[in-house]
């Protein structure tokens, strides 16, 4: 059974040990970088939600959600006042078993509890070559906006 657990003293170190395949390295930042970014965001008044992904008691992945950050970065208009999926990965040992799909479903369910207030959109960006992520997000209703965030395609979900 997949569940999301907030990052704690007990699990953060193991989260740093999770890895994607070599071919996927360009698709997602390291978890250590993402958690550092979460720290900087949080100490500057931002809203960020890093979660460890467990299958029963086994740590299998990491997902980091945020709200309303980076409004002036990269010229992407919808980042302000919307939720975002900043980072998402399932360790290479556990991919292809349905864990990613279920973790994403639960992440969206969490967002719909409105931890930072109600919003219309959830925002994501991915590398054009990341066909797996593109299809997965599309199956949840994410639609590409035509905008780019750096070299990544922007897609949004109506909440
Ligand atoms: C994207 C990712 C999180 C998906 O996690 P996962 O646990 O492997 O995904 P699931 O097993 O739930 O599969 C989800 C869908 O992707 C498909 N899929 C998974 N791995 C695939 C692969 N290597 N090639 C093609 N399709 C793949 C599955 O068939 C499934 O489709 P379906 O539900 O329509 O049958 C994982 O591949 C990953 O960590 N990738 C590297 C990091 C990354 O790209 N993160 C996203 C950044 S935006």
mmCIF file of C-alpha atoms and ligand atoms in Angstrom:
data_model
loop_
_atom_site.group_PDB
_atom_site.id
_atom_site.type_symbol
_atom_site.label_atom_id
_atom_site.label_comp_id
_atom_site.label_asym_id
_atom_site.label_seq_id
_atom_site.Cartn_x
_atom_site.Cartn_y
_atom_site.Cartn_z
ATOM 1 C CA UNK A 1 0.000 0.000 0.000
ATOM 2 C CA UNK A 2 1.426 3.335 -1.097
ATOM 3 C CA UNK A 3 1.385 6.281 1.297
ATOM 4 C CA UNK A 4 3.004 9.715 1.513
ATOM 5 C CA UNK A 5 4.799 10.631 4.712
ATOM 6 C CA UNK A 6 6.258 13.996 5.491
ATOM 7 C CA UNK A 7 10.023 14.227 5.649
ATOM 8 C CA UNK A 8 11.335 13.595 9.168
ATOM 9 C CA UNK A 9 14.618 13.192 11.022
ATOM 10 C CA UNK A 10 14.065 9.458 10.693
ATOM 11 C CA UNK A 11 13.665 9.265 6.924
ATOM 12 C CA UNK A 12 15.434 12.237 5.325
ATOM 13 C CA UNK A 13 18.823 10.567 5.111
ATOM 14 C CA UNK A 14 17.370 7.508 3.363
ATOM 15 C CA UNK A 15 15.502 9.788 0.949
ATOM 16 C CA UNK A 16 18.904 11.162 -0.104
ATOM 17 C CA UNK A 17 19.902 7.600 -1.038
ATOM 18 C CA UNK A 18 17.063 7.106 -3.546
ATOM 19 C CA UNK A 19 18.229 7.171 -7.168
ATOM 20 C CA UNK A 20 16.752 7.166 -10.675
ATOM 21 C CA UNK A 21 18.256 5.363 -13.690
ATOM 22 C CA UNK A 22 21.238 6.916 -15.432
ATOM 23 C CA UNK A 23 19.058 7.770 -18.451
ATOM 24 C CA UNK A 24 16.603 9.624 -16.163
ATOM 25 C CA UNK A 25 19.158 11.813 -14.358
ATOM 26 C CA UNK A 26 18.345 14.864 -16.467
ATOM 27 C CA UNK A 27 14.650 14.531 -15.624
ATOM 28 C CA UNK A 28 14.815 15.301 -11.908
ATOM 29 C CA UNK A 29 17.167 17.023 -9.458
ATOM 30 C CA UNK A 30 18.810 14.955 -6.736
ATOM 31 C CA UNK A 31 16.696 14.590 -3.619
ATOM 32 C CA UNK A 32 19.412 16.294 -1.610
ATOM 33 C CA UNK A 33 19.186 19.353 -3.863
ATOM 34 C CA UNK A 34 15.373 19.327 -3.648
ATOM 35 C CA UNK A 35 15.398 19.196 0.140
ATOM 36 C CA UNK A 36 17.954 22.018 0.249
ATOM 37 C CA UNK A 37 15.617 24.019 -1.985
ATOM 38 C CA UNK A 38 12.724 23.203 0.335
ATOM 39 C CA UNK A 39 14.735 24.512 3.278
ATOM 40 C CA UNK A 40 15.576 27.776 1.514
ATOM 41 C CA UNK A 41 11.935 28.150 0.466
ATOM 42 C CA UNK A 42 10.624 27.490 3.971
ATOM 43 C CA UNK A 43 13.025 29.848 5.762
ATOM 44 C CA UNK A 44 12.047 32.588 3.351
ATOM 45 C CA UNK A 45 8.345 32.276 4.057
ATOM 46 C CA UNK A 46 7.428 29.976 1.173
ATOM 47 C CA UNK A 47 5.200 26.922 1.176
ATOM 48 C CA UNK A 48 6.705 23.572 0.331
ATOM 49 C CA UNK A 49 5.724 19.974 1.138
ATOM 50 C CA UNK A 50 8.417 17.317 0.745
ATOM 51 C CA UNK A 51 7.059 13.773 1.139
ATOM 52 C CA UNK A 52 8.734 10.402 1.307
ATOM 53 C CA UNK A 53 6.798 7.754 -0.636
ATOM 54 C CA UNK A 54 6.419 4.389 1.090
ATOM 55 C CA UNK A 55 5.109 1.062 -0.073
ATOM 56 C CA UNK A 56 4.056 -0.394 3.268
ATOM 57 C CA UNK A 57 7.241 0.162 5.322
ATOM 58 C CA UNK A 58 9.640 0.327 2.373
ATOM 59 C CA UNK A 59 10.814 3.749 1.218
ATOM 60 C CA UNK A 60 10.395 3.836 -2.589
ATOM 61 C CA UNK A 61 10.338 7.472 -3.712
ATOM 62 C CA UNK A 62 10.070 11.178 -3.095
ATOM 63 C CA UNK A 63 7.637 13.894 -4.133
ATOM 64 C CA UNK A 64 7.859 17.607 -3.358
ATOM 65 C CA UNK A 65 4.843 19.869 -3.679
ATOM 66 C CA UNK A 66 4.745 23.637 -3.360
ATOM 67 C CA UNK A 67 2.421 26.575 -3.524
ATOM 68 C CA UNK A 68 2.783 29.922 -5.219
ATOM 69 C CA UNK A 69 6.550 30.068 -5.373
ATOM 70 C CA UNK A 70 8.827 31.433 -8.060
ATOM 71 C CA UNK A 71 6.162 33.789 -9.320
ATOM 72 C CA UNK A 72 8.741 35.968 -11.022
ATOM 73 C CA UNK A 73 11.024 33.240 -12.246
ATOM 74 C CA UNK A 74 11.237 31.947 -15.789
ATOM 75 C CA UNK A 75 8.339 34.094 -16.949
ATOM 76 C CA UNK A 76 5.709 31.424 -16.356
ATOM 77 C CA UNK A 77 2.564 33.274 -15.439
ATOM 78 C CA UNK A 78 0.559 30.555 -13.725
ATOM 79 C CA UNK A 79 3.087 29.726 -11.037
ATOM 80 C CA UNK A 80 1.703 32.336 -8.652
ATOM 81 C CA UNK A 81 -1.280 31.335 -6.526
ATOM 82 C CA UNK A 82 -1.251 27.796 -7.809
ATOM 83 C CA UNK A 83 -0.012 24.475 -6.493
ATOM 84 C CA UNK A 84 2.980 22.864 -8.074
ATOM 85 C CA UNK A 85 4.601 19.477 -8.268
ATOM 86 C CA UNK A 86 8.228 20.442 -7.992
ATOM 87 C CA UNK A 87 9.876 17.044 -7.828
ATOM 88 C CA UNK A 88 8.722 13.495 -8.259
ATOM 89 C CA UNK A 89 10.719 10.276 -8.436
ATOM 90 C CA UNK A 90 10.453 6.586 -7.738
ATOM 91 C CA UNK A 91 13.739 4.827 -7.030
ATOM 92 C CA UNK A 92 15.028 2.815 -10.008
ATOM 93 C CA UNK A 93 14.570 -0.457 -8.069
ATOM 94 C CA UNK A 94 10.826 0.136 -7.664
ATOM 95 C CA UNK A 95 9.714 1.726 -10.935
ATOM 96 C CA UNK A 96 7.062 0.223 -13.207
ATOM 97 C CA UNK A 97 4.974 -1.294 -10.406
ATOM 98 C CA UNK A 98 2.227 1.318 -10.239
ATOM 99 C CA UNK A 99 3.762 3.141 -7.253
ATOM 100 C CA UNK A 100 4.289 6.401 -9.155
ATOM 101 C CA UNK A 101 0.698 6.529 -10.384
ATOM 102 C CA UNK A 102 -0.696 5.915 -6.884
ATOM 103 C CA UNK A 103 1.708 8.412 -5.260
ATOM 104 C CA UNK A 104 0.678 11.071 -7.780
ATOM 105 C CA UNK A 105 -2.999 10.351 -7.110
ATOM 106 C CA UNK A 106 -2.424 10.832 -3.390
ATOM 107 C CA UNK A 107 -0.380 13.993 -3.958
ATOM 108 C CA UNK A 108 -3.253 15.529 -5.927
ATOM 109 C CA UNK A 109 -5.667 14.390 -3.232
ATOM 110 C CA UNK A 110 -3.466 16.174 -0.654
ATOM 111 C CA UNK A 111 -3.422 19.338 -2.763
ATOM 112 C CA UNK A 112 -7.224 19.206 -2.885
ATOM 113 C CA UNK A 113 -7.278 19.501 0.908
ATOM 114 C CA UNK A 114 -6.070 23.081 0.171
ATOM 115 C CA UNK A 115 -3.153 23.261 2.632
ATOM 116 C CA UNK A 116 -2.411 26.808 1.433
ATOM 117 C CA UNK A 117 -5.956 27.772 0.488
ATOM 118 C CA UNK A 118 -8.069 27.094 -2.550
ATOM 119 C CA UNK A 119 -6.504 27.439 -5.986
ATOM 120 C CA UNK A 120 -7.566 26.802 -9.540
ATOM 121 C CA UNK A 121 -4.470 25.128 -10.933
ATOM 122 C CA UNK A 122 -1.732 22.647 -10.235
ATOM 123 C CA UNK A 123 1.358 23.216 -12.308
ATOM 124 C CA UNK A 124 4.132 20.909 -13.460
ATOM 125 C CA UNK A 125 7.012 20.964 -15.900
ATOM 126 C CA UNK A 126 8.950 18.146 -17.533
ATOM 127 C CA UNK A 127 11.651 17.563 -20.109
ATOM 128 C CA UNK A 128 10.284 17.070 -23.652
ATOM 129 C CA UNK A 129 12.020 13.657 -23.798
ATOM 130 C CA UNK A 130 10.300 12.433 -20.630
ATOM 131 C CA UNK A 131 7.557 10.448 -22.354
ATOM 132 C CA UNK A 132 6.711 8.390 -19.254
ATOM 133 C CA UNK A 133 6.074 11.486 -17.118
ATOM 134 C CA UNK A 134 4.216 13.262 -19.932
ATOM 135 C CA UNK A 135 1.801 10.349 -20.402
ATOM 136 C CA UNK A 136 1.359 9.841 -16.676
ATOM 137 C CA UNK A 137 0.479 13.505 -16.064
ATOM 138 C CA UNK A 138 -1.804 13.620 -19.117
ATOM 139 C CA UNK A 139 -3.726 10.629 -17.770
ATOM 140 C CA UNK A 140 -4.520 12.696 -14.650
ATOM 141 C CA UNK A 141 -5.811 15.577 -16.790
ATOM 142 C CA UNK A 142 -2.709 17.781 -16.998
ATOM 143 C CA UNK A 143 -2.766 19.812 -20.200
ATOM 144 C CA UNK A 144 0.223 21.453 -21.833
ATOM 145 C CA UNK A 145 -0.072 25.253 -21.930
ATOM 146 C CA UNK A 146 2.390 25.917 -24.748
ATOM 147 C CA UNK A 147 4.704 27.710 -22.311
ATOM 148 C CA UNK A 148 8.176 26.536 -21.387
ATOM 149 C CA UNK A 149 9.929 26.757 -18.035
ATOM 150 C CA UNK A 150 13.549 26.872 -19.125
ATOM 151 C CA UNK A 151 13.810 23.851 -21.402
ATOM 152 C CA UNK A 152 10.842 22.105 -19.790
ATOM 153 C CA UNK A 153 7.269 21.811 -21.029
ATOM 154 C CA UNK A 154 4.630 23.353 -18.742
ATOM 155 C CA UNK A 155 1.371 21.512 -18.059
ATOM 156 C CA UNK A 156 -1.458 22.387 -15.686
ATOM 157 C CA UNK A 157 -4.280 20.523 -14.025
ATOM 158 C CA UNK A 158 -7.568 22.282 -13.240
ATOM 159 C CA UNK A 159 -8.202 21.548 -9.577
HETATM 160 C C1 LIG B 1 7.924 9.103 -13.621
HETATM 161 C C2 LIG B 1 8.038 8.075 -12.488
HETATM 162 C C3 LIG B 1 7.939 8.794 -11.154
HETATM 163 C C4 LIG B 1 6.901 7.064 -12.631
HETATM 164 O O1 LIG B 1 6.973 6.167 -11.538
HETATM 165 P P1 LIG B 1 6.650 4.600 -11.691
HETATM 166 O O2 LIG B 1 6.399 4.034 -10.343
HETATM 167 O O3 LIG B 1 7.686 3.953 -12.512
HETATM 168 O O4 LIG B 1 5.279 4.665 -12.519
HETATM 169 P P2 LIG B 1 4.115 3.585 -12.555
HETATM 170 O O5 LIG B 1 4.668 2.197 -12.388
HETATM 171 O O6 LIG B 1 3.026 4.010 -11.640
HETATM 172 O O7 LIG B 1 3.656 3.735 -14.058
HETATM 173 C C5 LIG B 1 2.972 4.876 -14.484
HETATM 174 C C6 LIG B 1 2.785 4.770 -15.977
HETATM 175 O O8 LIG B 1 4.055 4.972 -16.624
HETATM 176 C C7 LIG B 1 4.361 3.858 -17.454
HETATM 177 N N1 LIG B 1 5.793 3.608 -17.321
HETATM 178 C C8 LIG B 1 6.486 3.467 -16.180
HETATM 179 N N2 LIG B 1 7.789 3.292 -16.463
HETATM 180 C C9 LIG B 1 7.886 3.301 -17.818
HETATM 181 C C10 LIG B 1 8.980 3.170 -18.721
HETATM 182 N N3 LIG B 1 10.240 2.990 -18.304
HETATM 183 N N4 LIG B 1 8.722 3.279 -20.029
HETATM 184 C C11 LIG B 1 7.464 3.468 -20.491
HETATM 185 N N5 LIG B 1 6.385 3.607 -19.672
HETATM 186 C C12 LIG B 1 6.621 3.521 -18.358
HETATM 187 C C13 LIG B 1 3.565 2.718 -16.909
HETATM 188 O O9 LIG B 1 3.275 1.766 -17.930
HETATM 189 C C14 LIG B 1 2.316 3.396 -16.412
HETATM 190 O O10 LIG B 1 1.386 3.602 -17.439
HETATM 191 P P3 LIG B 1 -0.097 3.017 -17.278
HETATM 192 O O11 LIG B 1 -0.542 3.322 -15.873
HETATM 193 O O12 LIG B 1 -0.850 3.776 -18.315
HETATM 194 O O13 LIG B 1 0.037 1.565 -17.553
HETATM 195 C C15 LIG B 1 9.385 7.294 -12.573
HETATM 196 O O14 LIG B 1 9.489 6.737 -13.850
HETATM 197 C C16 LIG B 1 10.603 8.132 -12.276
HETATM 198 O O15 LIG B 1 11.012 8.305 -11.133
HETATM 199 N N6 LIG B 1 11.229 8.676 -13.341
HETATM 200 C C17 LIG B 1 12.460 9.445 -13.186
HETATM 201 C C18 LIG B 1 12.204 10.804 -12.580
HETATM 202 C C19 LIG B 1 11.177 11.586 -13.364
HETATM 203 O O16 LIG B 1 11.135 11.589 -14.577
HETATM 204 N N7 LIG B 1 10.338 12.312 -12.615
HETATM 205 C C20 LIG B 1 9.330 13.180 -13.158
HETATM 206 C C21 LIG B 1 9.933 14.507 -13.369
HETATM 207 S S1 LIG B 1 8.754 15.652 -14.022
#
